[in-house]
mmCIF file of C-alpha atoms in Angstrom:
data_model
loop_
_atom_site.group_PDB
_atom_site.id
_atom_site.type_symbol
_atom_site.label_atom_id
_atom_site.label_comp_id
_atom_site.label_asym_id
_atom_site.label_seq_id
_atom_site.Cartn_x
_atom_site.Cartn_y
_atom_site.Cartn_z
ATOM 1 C CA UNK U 1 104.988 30.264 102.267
ATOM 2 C CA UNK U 2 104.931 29.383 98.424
ATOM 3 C CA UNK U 3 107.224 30.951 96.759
ATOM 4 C CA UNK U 4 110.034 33.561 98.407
ATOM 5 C CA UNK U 5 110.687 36.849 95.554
ATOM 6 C CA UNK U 6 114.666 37.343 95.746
ATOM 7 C CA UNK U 7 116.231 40.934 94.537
ATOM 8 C CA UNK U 8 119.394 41.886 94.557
ATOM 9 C CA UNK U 9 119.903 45.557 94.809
ATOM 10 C CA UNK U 10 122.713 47.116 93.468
ATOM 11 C CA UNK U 11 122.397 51.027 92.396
ATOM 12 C CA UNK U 12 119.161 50.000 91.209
ATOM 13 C CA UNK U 13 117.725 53.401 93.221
ATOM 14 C CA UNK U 14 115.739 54.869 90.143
ATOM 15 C CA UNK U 15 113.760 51.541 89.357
ATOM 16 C CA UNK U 16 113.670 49.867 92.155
ATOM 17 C CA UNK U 17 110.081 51.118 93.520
ATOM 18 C CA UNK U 18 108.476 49.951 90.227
ATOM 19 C CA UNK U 19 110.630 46.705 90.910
ATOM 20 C CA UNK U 20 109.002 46.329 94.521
ATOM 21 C CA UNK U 21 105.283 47.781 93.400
ATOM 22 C CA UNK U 22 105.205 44.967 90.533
ATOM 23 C CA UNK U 23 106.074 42.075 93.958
ATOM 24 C CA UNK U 24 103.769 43.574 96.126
ATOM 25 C CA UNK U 25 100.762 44.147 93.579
ATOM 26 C CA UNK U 26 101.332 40.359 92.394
ATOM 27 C CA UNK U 27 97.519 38.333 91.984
ATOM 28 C CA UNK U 28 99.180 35.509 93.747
ATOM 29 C CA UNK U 29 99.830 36.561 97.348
ATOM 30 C CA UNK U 30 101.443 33.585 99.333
ATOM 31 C CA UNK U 31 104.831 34.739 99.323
ATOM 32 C CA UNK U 32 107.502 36.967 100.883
ATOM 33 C CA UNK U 33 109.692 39.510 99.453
ATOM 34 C CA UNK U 34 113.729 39.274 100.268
ATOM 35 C CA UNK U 35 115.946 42.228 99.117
ATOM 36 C CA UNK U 36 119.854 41.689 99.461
ATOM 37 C CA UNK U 37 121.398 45.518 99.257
ATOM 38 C CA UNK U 38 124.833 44.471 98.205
ATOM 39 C CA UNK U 39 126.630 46.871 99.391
ATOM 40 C CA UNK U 40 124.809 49.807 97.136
ATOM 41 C CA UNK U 41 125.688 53.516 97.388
ATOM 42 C CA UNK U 42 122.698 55.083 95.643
ATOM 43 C CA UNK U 43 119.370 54.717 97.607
ATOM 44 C CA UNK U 44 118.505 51.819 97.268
ATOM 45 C CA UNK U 45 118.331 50.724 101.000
ATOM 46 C CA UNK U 46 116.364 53.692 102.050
ATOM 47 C CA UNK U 47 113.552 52.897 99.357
ATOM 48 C CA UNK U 48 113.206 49.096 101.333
ATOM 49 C CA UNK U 49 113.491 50.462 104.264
ATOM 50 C CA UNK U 50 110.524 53.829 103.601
ATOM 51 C CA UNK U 51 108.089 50.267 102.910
ATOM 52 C CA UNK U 52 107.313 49.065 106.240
ATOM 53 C CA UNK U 53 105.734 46.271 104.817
ATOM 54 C CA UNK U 54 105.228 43.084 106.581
ATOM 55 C CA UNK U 55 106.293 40.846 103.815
ATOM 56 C CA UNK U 56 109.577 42.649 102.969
ATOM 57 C CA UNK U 57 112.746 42.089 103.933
ATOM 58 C CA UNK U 58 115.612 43.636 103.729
ATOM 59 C CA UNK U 59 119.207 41.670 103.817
ATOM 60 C CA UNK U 60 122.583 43.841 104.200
ATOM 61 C CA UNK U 61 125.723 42.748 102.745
ATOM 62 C CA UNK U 62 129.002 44.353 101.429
ATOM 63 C CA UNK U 63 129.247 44.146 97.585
ATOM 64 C CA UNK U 64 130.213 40.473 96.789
ATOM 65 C CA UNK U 65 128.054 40.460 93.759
ATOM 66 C CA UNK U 66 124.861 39.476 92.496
ATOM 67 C CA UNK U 67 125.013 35.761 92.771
ATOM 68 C CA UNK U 68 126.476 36.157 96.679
ATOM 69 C CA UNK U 69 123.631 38.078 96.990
ATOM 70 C CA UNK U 70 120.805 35.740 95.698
ATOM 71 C CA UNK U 71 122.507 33.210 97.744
ATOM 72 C CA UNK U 72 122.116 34.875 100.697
ATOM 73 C CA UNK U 73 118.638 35.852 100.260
ATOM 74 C CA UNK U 74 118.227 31.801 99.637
ATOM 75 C CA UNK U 75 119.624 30.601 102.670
ATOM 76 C CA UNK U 76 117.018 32.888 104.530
ATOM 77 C CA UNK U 77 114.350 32.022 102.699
ATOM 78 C CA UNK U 78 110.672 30.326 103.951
ATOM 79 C CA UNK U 79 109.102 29.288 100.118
ATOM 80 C CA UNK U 80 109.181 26.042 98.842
ATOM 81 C CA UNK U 81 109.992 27.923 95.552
ATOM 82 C CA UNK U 82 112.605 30.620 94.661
ATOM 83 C CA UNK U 83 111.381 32.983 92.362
ATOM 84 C CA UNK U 84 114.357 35.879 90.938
ATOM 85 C CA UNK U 85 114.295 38.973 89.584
ATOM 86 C CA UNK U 86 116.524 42.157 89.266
ATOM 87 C CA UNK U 87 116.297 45.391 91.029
ATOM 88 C CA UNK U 88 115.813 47.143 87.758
ATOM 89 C CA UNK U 89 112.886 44.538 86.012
ATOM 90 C CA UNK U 90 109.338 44.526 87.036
ATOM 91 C CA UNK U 91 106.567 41.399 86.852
ATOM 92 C CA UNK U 92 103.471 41.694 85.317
ATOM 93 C CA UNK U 93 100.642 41.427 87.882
ATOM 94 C CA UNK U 94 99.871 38.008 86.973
ATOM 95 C CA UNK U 95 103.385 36.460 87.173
ATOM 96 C CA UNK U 96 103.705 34.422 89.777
ATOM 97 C CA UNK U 97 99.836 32.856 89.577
ATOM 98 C CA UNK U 98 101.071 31.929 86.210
ATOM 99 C CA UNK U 99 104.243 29.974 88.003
ATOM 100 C CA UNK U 100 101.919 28.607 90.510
ATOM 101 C CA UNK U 101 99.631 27.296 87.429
ATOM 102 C CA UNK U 102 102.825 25.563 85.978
ATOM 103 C CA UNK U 103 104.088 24.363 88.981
ATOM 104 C CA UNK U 104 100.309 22.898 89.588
ATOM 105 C CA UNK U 105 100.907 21.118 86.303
ATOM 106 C CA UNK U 106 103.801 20.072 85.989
ATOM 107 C CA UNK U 107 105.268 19.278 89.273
ATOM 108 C CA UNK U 108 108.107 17.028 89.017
ATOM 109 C CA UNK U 109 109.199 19.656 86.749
ATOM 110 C CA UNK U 110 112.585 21.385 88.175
ATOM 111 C CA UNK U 111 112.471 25.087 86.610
ATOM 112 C CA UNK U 112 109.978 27.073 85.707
ATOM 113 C CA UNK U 113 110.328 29.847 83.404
ATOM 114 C CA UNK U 114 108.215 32.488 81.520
ATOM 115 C CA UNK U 115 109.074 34.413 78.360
ATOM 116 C CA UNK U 116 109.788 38.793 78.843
ATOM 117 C CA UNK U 117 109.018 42.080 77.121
ATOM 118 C CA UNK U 118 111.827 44.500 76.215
ATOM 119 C CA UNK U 119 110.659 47.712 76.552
ATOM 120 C CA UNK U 120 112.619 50.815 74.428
ATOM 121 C CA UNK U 121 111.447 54.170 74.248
ATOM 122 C CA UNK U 122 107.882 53.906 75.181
ATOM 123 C CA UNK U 123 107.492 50.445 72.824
ATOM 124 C CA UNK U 124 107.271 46.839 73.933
ATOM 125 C CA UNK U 125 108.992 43.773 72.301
ATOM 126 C CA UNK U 126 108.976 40.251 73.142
ATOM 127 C CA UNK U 127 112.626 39.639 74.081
ATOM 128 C CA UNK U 128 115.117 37.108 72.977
ATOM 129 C CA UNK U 129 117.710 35.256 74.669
#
């Protein structure tokens, strides 16, 4: 396994399909999905759960936080890379070839990172730290 996706879900219920369809539709395809419900009271569980899909899995927890949650997810994980992103964000399909491309370049490197879009009523903006 290349790279294992870690998500923390936290009332993330009304994004978190787009969250998971933006994983699973990814050009790159050697890796495995880990979601960490941390301790969520929306629906967020039962949207992992309605998947059934061999790469996902889904990690319970009570609410310790987001970090305690990545953690976890990392301590389970099978990639030789970690790649993280929230329950409300979503990749474009071409996100983690483009990792895999850096990583392929420069490999003693020890983070990889990409720039992100903002998106605000219906416009996108390249975001700022």
């Amino acid at each position: 396994m290349f790279f294992s996706v870690i998500v923390p879900v936290y009332k993330v219920e009304k994004y978190l399909s787009s969250c998971i369809e933006s994983v699973l539709s990814q050009t790159f395809s050697d890796f495995e999905l880990i979601l960490v419900d941390d301790g969520s009271t929306d629906g967020s569980a039962e949207i992992v759960q309605s998947l059934n899909a061999p790469l996902v899995r889904l990690l319970r927890q009570q609410n310790q936080g987001v970090s305690a949650a990545r953690n976890r997810a990392m301590a389970e994980a099978s990639g030789r890379w970690v790649a993280l992103l929230d329950g409300d964000d979503v990749w474009e399909a071409d996100y983690l070839e483009r990792v895999e491309s850096l990583i392929s370049a420069y490999p003693d490197c020890g983070a990889y990172g990409m720039g992100f879009w903002v998106e605000t009523d219906g416009r996108r903006t390249l975001g700022s730290f």
